[in-house]
XYZ file of C-alpha atoms in Angstrom:
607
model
C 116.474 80.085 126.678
C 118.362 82.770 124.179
C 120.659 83.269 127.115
C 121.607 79.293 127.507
C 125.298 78.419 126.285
C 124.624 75.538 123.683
C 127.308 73.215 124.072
C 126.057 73.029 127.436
C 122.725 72.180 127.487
C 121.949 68.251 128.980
C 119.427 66.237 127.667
C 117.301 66.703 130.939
C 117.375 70.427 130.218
C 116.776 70.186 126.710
C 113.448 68.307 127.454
C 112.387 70.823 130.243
C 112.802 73.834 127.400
C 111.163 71.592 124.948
C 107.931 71.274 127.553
C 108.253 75.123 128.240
C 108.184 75.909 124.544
C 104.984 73.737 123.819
C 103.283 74.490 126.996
C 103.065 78.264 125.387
C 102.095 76.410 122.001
C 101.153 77.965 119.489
C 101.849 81.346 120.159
C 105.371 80.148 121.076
C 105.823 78.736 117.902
C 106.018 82.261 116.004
C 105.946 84.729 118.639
C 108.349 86.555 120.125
C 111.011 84.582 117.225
C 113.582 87.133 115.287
C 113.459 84.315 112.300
C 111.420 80.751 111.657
C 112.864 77.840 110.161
C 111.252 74.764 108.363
C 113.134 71.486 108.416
C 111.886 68.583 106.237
C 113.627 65.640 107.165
C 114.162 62.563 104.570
C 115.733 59.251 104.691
C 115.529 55.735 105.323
C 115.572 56.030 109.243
C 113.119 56.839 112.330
C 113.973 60.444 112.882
C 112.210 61.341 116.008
C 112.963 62.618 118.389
C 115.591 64.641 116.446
C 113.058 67.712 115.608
C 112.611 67.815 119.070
C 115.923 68.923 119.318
C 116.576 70.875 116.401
C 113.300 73.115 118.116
C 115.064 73.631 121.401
C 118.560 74.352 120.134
C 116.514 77.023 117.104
C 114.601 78.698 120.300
C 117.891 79.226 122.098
C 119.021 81.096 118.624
C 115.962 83.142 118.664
C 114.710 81.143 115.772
C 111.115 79.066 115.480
C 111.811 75.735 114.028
C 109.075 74.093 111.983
C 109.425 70.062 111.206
C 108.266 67.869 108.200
C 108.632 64.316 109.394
C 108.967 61.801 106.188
C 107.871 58.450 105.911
C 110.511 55.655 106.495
C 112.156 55.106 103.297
C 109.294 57.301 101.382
C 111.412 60.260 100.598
C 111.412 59.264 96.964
C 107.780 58.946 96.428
C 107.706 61.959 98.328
C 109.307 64.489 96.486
C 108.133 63.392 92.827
C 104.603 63.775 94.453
C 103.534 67.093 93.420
C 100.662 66.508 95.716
C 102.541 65.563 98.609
C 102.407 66.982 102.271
C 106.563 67.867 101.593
C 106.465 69.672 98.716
C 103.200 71.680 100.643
C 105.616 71.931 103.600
C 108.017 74.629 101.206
C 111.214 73.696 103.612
C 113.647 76.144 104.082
C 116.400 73.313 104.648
C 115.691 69.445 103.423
C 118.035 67.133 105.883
C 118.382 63.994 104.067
C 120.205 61.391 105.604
C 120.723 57.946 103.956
C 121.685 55.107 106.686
C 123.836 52.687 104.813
C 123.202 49.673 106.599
C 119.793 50.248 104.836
C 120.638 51.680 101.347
C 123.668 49.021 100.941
C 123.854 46.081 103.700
C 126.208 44.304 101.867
C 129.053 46.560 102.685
C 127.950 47.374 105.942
C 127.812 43.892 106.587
C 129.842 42.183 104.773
C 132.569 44.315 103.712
C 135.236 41.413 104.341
C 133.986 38.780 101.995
C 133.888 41.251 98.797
C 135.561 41.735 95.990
C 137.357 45.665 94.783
C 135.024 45.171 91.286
C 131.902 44.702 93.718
C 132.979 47.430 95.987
C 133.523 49.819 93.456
C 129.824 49.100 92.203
C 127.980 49.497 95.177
C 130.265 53.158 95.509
C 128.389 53.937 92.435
C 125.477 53.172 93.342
C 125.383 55.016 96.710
C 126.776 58.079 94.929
C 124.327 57.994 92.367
C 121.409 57.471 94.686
C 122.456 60.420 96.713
C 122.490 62.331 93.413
C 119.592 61.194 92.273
C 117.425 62.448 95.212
C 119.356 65.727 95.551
C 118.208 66.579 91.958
C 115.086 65.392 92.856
C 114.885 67.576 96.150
C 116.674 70.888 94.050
C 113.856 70.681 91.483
C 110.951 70.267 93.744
C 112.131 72.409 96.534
C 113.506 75.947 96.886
C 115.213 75.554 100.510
C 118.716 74.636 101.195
C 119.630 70.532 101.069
C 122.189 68.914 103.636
C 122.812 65.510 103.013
C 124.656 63.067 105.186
C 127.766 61.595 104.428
C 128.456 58.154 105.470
C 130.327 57.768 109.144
C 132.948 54.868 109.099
C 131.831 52.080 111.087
C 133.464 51.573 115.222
C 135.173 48.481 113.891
C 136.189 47.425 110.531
C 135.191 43.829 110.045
C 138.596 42.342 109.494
C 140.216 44.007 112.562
C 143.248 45.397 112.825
C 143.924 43.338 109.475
C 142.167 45.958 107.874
C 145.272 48.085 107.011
C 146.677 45.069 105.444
C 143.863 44.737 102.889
C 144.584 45.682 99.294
C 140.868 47.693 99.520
C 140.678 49.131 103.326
C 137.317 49.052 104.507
C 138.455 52.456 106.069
C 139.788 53.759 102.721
C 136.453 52.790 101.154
C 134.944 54.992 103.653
C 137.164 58.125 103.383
C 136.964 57.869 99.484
C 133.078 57.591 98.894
C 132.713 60.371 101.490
C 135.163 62.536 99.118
C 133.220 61.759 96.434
C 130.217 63.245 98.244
C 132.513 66.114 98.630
C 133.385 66.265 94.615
C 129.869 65.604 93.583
C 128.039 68.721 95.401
C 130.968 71.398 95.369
C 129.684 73.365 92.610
C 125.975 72.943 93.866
C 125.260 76.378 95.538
C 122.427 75.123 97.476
C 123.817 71.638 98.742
C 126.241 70.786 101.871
C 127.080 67.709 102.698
C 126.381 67.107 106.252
C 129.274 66.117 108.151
C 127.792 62.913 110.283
C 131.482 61.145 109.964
C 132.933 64.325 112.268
C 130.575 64.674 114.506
C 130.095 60.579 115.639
C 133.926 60.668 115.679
C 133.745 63.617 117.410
C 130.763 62.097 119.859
C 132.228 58.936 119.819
C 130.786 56.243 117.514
C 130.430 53.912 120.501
C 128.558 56.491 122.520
C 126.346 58.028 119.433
C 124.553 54.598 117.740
C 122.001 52.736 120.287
C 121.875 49.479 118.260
C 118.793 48.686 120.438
C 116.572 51.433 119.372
C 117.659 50.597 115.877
C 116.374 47.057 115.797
C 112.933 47.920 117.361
C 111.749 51.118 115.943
C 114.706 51.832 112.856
C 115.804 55.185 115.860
C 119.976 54.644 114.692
C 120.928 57.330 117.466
C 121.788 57.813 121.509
C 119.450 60.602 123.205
C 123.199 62.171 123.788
C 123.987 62.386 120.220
C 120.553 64.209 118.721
C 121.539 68.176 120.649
C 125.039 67.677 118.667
C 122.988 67.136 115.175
C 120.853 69.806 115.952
C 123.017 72.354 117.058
C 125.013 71.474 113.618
C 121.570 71.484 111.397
C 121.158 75.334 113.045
C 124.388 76.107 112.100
C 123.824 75.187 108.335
C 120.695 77.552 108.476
C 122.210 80.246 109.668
C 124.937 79.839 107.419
C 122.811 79.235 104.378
C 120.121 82.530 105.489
C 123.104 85.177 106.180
C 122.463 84.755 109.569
C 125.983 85.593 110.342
C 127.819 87.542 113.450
C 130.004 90.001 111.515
C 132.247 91.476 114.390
C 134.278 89.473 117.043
C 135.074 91.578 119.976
C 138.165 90.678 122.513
C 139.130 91.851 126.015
C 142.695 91.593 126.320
C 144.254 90.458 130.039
C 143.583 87.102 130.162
C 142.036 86.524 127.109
C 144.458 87.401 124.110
C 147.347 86.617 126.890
C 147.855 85.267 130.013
C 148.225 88.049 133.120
C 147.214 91.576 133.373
C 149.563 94.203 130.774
C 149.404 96.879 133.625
C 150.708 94.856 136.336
C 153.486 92.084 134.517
C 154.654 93.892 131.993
C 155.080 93.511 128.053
C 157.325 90.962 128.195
C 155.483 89.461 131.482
C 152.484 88.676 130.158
C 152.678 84.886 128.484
C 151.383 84.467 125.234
C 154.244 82.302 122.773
C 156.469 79.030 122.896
C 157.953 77.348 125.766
C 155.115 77.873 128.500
C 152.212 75.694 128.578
C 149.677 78.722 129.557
C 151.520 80.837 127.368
C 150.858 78.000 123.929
C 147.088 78.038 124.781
C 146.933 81.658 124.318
C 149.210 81.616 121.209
C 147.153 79.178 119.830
C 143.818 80.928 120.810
C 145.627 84.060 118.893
C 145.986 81.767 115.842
C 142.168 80.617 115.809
C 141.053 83.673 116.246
C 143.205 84.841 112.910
C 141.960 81.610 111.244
C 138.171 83.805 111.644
C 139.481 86.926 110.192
C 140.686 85.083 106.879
C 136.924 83.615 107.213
C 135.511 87.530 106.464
C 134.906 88.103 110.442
C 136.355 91.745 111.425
C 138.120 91.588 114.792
C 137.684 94.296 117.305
C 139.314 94.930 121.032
C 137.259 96.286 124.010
C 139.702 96.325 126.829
C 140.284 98.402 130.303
C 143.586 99.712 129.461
C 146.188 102.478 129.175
C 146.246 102.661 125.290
C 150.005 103.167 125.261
C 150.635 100.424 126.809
C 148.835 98.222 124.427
C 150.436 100.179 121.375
C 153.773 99.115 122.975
C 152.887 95.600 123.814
C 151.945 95.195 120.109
C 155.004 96.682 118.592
C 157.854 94.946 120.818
C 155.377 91.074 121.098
C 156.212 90.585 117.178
C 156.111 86.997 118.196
C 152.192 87.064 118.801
C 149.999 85.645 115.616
C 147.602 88.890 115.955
C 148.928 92.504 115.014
C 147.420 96.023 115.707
C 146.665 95.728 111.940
C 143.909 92.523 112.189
C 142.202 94.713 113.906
C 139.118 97.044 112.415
C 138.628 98.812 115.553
C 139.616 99.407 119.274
C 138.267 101.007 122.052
C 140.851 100.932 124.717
C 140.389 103.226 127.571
C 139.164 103.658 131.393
C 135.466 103.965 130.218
C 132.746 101.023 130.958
C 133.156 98.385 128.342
C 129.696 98.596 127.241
C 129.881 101.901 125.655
C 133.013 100.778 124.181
C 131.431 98.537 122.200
C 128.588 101.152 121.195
C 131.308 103.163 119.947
C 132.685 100.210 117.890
C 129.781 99.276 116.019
C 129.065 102.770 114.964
C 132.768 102.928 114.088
C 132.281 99.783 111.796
C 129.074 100.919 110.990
C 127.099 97.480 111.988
C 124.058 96.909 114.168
C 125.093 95.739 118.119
C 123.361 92.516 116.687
C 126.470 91.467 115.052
C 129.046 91.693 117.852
C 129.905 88.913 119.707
C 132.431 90.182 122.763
C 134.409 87.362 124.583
C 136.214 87.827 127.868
C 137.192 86.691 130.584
C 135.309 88.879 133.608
C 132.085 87.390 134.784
C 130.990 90.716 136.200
C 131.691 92.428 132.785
C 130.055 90.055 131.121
C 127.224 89.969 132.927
C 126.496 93.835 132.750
C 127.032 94.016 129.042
C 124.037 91.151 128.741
C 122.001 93.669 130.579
C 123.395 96.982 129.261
C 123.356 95.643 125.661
C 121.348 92.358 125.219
C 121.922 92.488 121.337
C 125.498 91.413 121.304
C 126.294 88.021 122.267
C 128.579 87.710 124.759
C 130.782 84.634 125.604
C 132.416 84.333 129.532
C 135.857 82.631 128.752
C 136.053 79.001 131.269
C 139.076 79.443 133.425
C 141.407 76.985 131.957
C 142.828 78.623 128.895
C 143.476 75.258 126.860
C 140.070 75.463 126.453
C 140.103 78.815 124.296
C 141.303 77.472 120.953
C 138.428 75.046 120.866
C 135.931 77.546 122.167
C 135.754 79.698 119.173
C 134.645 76.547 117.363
C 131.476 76.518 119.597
C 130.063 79.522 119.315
C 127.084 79.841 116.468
C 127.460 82.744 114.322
C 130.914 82.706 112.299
C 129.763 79.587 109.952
C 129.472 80.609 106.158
C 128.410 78.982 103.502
C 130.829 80.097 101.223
C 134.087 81.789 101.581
C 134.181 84.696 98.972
C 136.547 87.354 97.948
C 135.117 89.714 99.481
C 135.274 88.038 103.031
C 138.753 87.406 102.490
C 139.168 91.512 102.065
C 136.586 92.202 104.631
C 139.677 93.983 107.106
C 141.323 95.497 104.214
C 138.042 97.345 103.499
C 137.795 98.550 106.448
C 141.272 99.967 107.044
C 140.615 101.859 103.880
C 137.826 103.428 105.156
C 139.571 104.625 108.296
C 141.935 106.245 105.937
C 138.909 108.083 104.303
C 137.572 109.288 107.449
C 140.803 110.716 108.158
C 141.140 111.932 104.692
C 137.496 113.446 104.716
C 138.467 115.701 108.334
C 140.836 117.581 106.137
C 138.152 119.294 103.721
C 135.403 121.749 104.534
C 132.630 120.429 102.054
C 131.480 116.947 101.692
C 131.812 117.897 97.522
C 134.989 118.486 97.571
C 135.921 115.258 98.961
C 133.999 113.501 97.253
C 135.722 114.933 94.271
C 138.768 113.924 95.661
C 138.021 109.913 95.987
C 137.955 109.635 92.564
C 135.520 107.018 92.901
C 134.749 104.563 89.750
C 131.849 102.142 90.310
C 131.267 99.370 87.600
C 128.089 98.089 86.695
C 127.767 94.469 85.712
C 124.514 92.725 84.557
C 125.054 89.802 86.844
C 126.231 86.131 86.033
C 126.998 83.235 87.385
C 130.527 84.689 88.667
C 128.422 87.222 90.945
C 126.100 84.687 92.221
C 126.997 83.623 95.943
C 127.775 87.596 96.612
C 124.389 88.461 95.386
C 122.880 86.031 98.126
C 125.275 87.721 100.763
C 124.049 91.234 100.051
C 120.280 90.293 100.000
C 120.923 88.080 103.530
C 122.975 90.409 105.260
C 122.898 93.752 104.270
C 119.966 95.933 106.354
C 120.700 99.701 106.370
C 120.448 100.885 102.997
C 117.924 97.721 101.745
C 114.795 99.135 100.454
C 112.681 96.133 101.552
C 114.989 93.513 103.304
C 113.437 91.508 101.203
C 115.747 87.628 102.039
C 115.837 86.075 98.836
C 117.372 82.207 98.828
C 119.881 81.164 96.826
C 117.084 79.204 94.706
C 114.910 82.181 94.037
C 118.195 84.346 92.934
C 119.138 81.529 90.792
C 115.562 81.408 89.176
C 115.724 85.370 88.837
C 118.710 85.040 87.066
C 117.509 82.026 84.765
C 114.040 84.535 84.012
C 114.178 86.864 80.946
C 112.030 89.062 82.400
C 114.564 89.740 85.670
C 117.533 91.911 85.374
C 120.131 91.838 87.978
C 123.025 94.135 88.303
C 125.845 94.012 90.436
C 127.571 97.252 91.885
C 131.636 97.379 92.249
C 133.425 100.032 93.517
C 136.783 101.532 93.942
C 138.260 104.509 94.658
C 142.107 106.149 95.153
C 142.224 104.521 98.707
C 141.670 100.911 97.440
C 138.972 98.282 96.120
C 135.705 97.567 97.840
C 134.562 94.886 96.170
C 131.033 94.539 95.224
C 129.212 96.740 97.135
C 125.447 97.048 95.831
C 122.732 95.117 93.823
C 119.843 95.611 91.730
C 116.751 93.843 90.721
C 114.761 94.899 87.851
C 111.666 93.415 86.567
C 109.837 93.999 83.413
C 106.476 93.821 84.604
C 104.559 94.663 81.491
C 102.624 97.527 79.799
C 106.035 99.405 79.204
C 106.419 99.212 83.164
C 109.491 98.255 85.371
C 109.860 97.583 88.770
C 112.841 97.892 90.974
C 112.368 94.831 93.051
C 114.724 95.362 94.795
C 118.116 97.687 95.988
C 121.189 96.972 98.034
C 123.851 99.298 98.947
C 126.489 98.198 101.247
C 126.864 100.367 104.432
C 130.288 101.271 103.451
C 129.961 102.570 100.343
C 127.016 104.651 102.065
C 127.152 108.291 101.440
C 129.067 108.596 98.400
C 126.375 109.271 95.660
C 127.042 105.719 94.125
C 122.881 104.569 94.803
C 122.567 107.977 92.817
C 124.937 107.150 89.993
C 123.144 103.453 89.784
C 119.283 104.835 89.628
C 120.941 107.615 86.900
C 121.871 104.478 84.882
C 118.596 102.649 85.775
C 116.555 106.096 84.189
C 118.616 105.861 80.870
C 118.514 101.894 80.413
C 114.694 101.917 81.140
C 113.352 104.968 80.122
C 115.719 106.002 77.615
C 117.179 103.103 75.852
C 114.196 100.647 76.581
C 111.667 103.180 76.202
C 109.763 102.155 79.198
C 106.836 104.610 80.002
C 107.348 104.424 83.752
C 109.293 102.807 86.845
C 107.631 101.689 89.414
C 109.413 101.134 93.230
C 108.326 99.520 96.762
C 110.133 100.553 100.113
C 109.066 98.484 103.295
C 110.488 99.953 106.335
C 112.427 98.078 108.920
C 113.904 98.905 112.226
C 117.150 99.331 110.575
C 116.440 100.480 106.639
C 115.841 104.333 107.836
C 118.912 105.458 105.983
C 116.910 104.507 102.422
C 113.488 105.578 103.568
C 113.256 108.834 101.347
C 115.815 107.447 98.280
C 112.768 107.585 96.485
C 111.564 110.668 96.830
C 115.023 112.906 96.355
C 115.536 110.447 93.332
C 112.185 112.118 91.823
C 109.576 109.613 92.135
C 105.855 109.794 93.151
C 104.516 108.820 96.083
C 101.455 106.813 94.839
C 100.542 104.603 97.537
C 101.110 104.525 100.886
C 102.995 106.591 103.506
C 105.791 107.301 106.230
C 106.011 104.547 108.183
C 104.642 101.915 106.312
C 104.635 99.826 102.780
C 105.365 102.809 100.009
C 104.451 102.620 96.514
C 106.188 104.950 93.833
C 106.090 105.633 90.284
C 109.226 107.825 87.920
C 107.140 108.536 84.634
C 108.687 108.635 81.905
C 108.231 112.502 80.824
C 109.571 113.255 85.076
C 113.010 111.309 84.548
C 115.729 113.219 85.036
C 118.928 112.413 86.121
C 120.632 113.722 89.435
C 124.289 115.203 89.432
C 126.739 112.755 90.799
C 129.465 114.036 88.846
C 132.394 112.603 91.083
C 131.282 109.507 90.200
C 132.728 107.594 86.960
C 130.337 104.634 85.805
C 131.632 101.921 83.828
C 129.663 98.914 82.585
C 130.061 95.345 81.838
C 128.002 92.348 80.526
C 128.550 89.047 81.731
C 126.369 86.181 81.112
């Protein structure tokens, strides 16, 4: 089922990979899965057969999905029981969902005959409810919370008279589902889940089956449950890193409209005043809306290069430029090595491309050719584009950061050091000439939400790939025993943000471990995990007069590049060996630190 399209999946075919998955139960629960997830679901409704769903649409992700079923109305007892089955569960997400016409009946019911004082006090009461058991599930629970927000009702109670009304039933909606808004922003590990959207989206008509409700408490059409499941996947991924990093375009009929080679630069439609020509403009503009999200952008394309360089430069009037782009393989050669050639250009695993076009045929042989990238066959009416991108899973984030934002600008820069490196005849000497300056800052709460990026996503140089949640950083960081430092870089060609991480634990008996270390893949090869270790030798051992440090390296598929970092840093091998879980020790009387002299270190405290 990895290869199913979402969006498209029926209900009938959603129950037929549901019996396939449990017919292979329990193997099939774990096996053969890249990732597993654990949903605990809360509320004051009947939530079956959601987790049903939430399974198939998780398998079809290559993830395992685990459920926690609550009682009706329980999920307060629930989570202050320490003893309880949920807080045994350990959920990596908590869905918590709060049907109003149980948690306030009076304005569900009887909106028309109330007051603005009593409206206003039942507001309060809803918000403070939902806060209440979102403190409740953040304290007992080190997973990720998504909480409803309250969908507006089909039909406001006075009518069309509604608008009329001093207090809108409408407006009371939009404004307490604000305040949901207002009252998590600054909570790192709570999103609101957007249930308003998606039944307008669904239809509200179509998405409630009042029937179900009144027997068994079940508020929701069989329709409606793949829509909140493909939606509770994408918070997951979100939430765990689980994010495609690279989108990669054909060009002829799929930036524009027509084939470059055949109608010319001017021929091809893409711009105002033709309808085809608006949907591809617009698909242009939703792509861009994905760079500013921190998504590099990357074109695969049978072409002649020159004329694509020429189409670019004379098309001003297109939203995309040559310069959104990180990389480009256009040429004669099959598209599949193109896009090998790409991510070893951006330096990313094929596991974080996702290729759209518009060729069945090439589509189909880059599934088989390269069945890590995901790879999304364009429908043939291009008004469908725009809203297409919106579909596919991977691009969600949690948060937006500054670094995202810079993600292309990074990237450009380190074209211009490749070039730059091809003029000198010894890696010293231009490494010399970078001038790089890295900054080391013992972390705070400013560095928080990158720290959880770097431990999700980055795999290369990651000595154990270790995936730390947002609550576990937040407790390291709370623990005076944990040190976290943050790595920034920048050099003569530009800034790369924050590009590594450390974790240091005092561990007792004059001992510290290096939980853990992160080194973005493109600050790679530069000496700067050299320059950080060099500081970590004369905090520890020299200033702290620690008798030892201690390291772990677990090897991945992918973490080969920091397998012997170790070892040429001038630690022991004490336990373990090549190709498994290695142990090492620095004594204290063995530290010495390693010339990096290119390197300037500067350091900062933040707390």
């Amino acid at each position: 089922c990895r290869d199913i399209d979402i969006p498209s999946i029926t209900t009938s075919a959603a129950r037929k990979i549901l019996r396939a998955l449990h017919k292979h139960a329990p193997a099939a629960a774990d096996a053969g899965f890249a990732n597993a997830v654990k949903v605990a679901y809360l509320g004051n409704i009947t939530f079956e057969p959601l987790p049903d769903y939430v399974e198939v649409v998780a398998a079809c992700r290559n993830l395992a999905a685990k459920a926690y079923i609550g009682g009706f109305d329980q999920y307060m007892q629930e989570l202050i029981n320490d003893a309880s089955a949920l807080n045994a569960f350990d959920a990596d997400v908590i869905f918590i969902n709060l049907a109003l016409r149980e948690l306030a009946s009076d304005i569900y019911s009887g909106f028309a005959g109330m007051e603005a004082d009593e409206i206003d006090a039942v507001q309060s009461m809803i918000l403070d409810k939902a806060q209440q058991v979102v403190s409740l599930a953040l304290e007992r629970q080190h997973g990720h919370v998504l909480i409803s927000n309250f969908p507006a009702p089909a039909s406001y109670h006075l009518g069309i008279a509604d608008q009329k009304r001093a207090f809108r039933e409408s407006e009371f909606y939009s404004k307490l589902n604000t305040a949901m808004l207002d009252t998590f922003r600054n909570e790192s590990r709570v999103h609101v889940f957007d249930m308003e959207r998606l039944t307008s989206l669904f239809g509200k008509e179509n998405a409630y089956d009042e029937k179900m409700y009144y027997m068994a408490k079940v508020p929701w059409t069989e329709g409606f449950y793949l829509r909140i499941a493909d939606q509770l996947i994408r918070h997951f991924e979100a939430a765990s890193g689980l994010v495609k990093k690279c989108l990669v375009l054909d060009l002829d009929n799929t930036l524009w409209g027509g084939v470059l080679g055949e109608s010319g630069v001017h021929g091809v439609k893409v711009g105002h005043g033709d309808g085809e020509g608006e949907a591809f403009y617009d698909f242009q503009r939703a792509i861009l809306a994905l760079k500013n999200r921190g998504i590099l952008l990357a074109i695969c394309s049978k072409n002649n290069p020159e004329d694509v360089d020429e189409l670019f430069e004379q098309r001003t009037d297109m939203p995309l430029k040559l310069e959104d782009f990180s990389a480009m393989q256009v040429s004669w050669d099959m598209k599949h090595d193109g896009l090998e050639r790409i991510a070893r250009q951006l330096n990313i695993g094929l596991d974080s491309l996702v290729f759209i076009d518009d060729n069945p045929a090439e589509c189909e042989l880059i599934r088989q050719m390269l069945p890590q990238v995901d790879v999304i066959l364009l429908p043939p009416d291009p008004s469908k584009y725009p809203s297409l991108l919106a579909s596919i899973h991977g691009f969600d984030k949690a948060v937006v950061t500054s670094e995202d934002r810079e993600k292309t600008r990074q990237y450009a820069e380190n074209t211009n050091r490749a070039q730059h490196q091809a003029s000198f005849d010894n890696i010293e000497s231009y490494l010399e000439s970078l001038q790089t300056e890295i900054t080391i800052v013992s972390a705070g709460e400013n560095e928080k939400m990158r720290i959880h990026q770097l431990f999700s996503k980055t795999n290369q140089f990651n000595v154990t790939t270790r995936r730390y949640s947002m609550a576990e950083v937040e407790d390291m960081m709370e623990r005076p025993h944990f040190d976290l430092y943050t790595i920034q870089a920048r050099d003569r060609f530009g800034d790369l943000g924050i590009i590594g991480l450390c974790v240091i634990e005092d561990a007792g008996n004059a001992e510290a471990f290096i939980d853990s270390f992160i080194l973005s893949c493109r600050a790679m090869g530069r000496g700067i995990e050299t320059a950080m270790l060099n500081y970590i030798k004369e905090e520890y051992i020299g200033r702290r007069t620690f008798d030892r440090l201690r390291a772990l390296f677990i090897p991945t598929a992918k973490n080969k590049p920091a397998m012997n970092f170790y070892t040429e840093q001038g630690f022991s091998l004490t336990e373990g060996e090549t190709g498994i879980e290695c142990h090492y020790t620095l004594l204290s009387d063995d530290s010495e630190l390693l010339s990096c002299h290119w390197i300037k270190v500067n350091e900062r405290n933040e707390q």
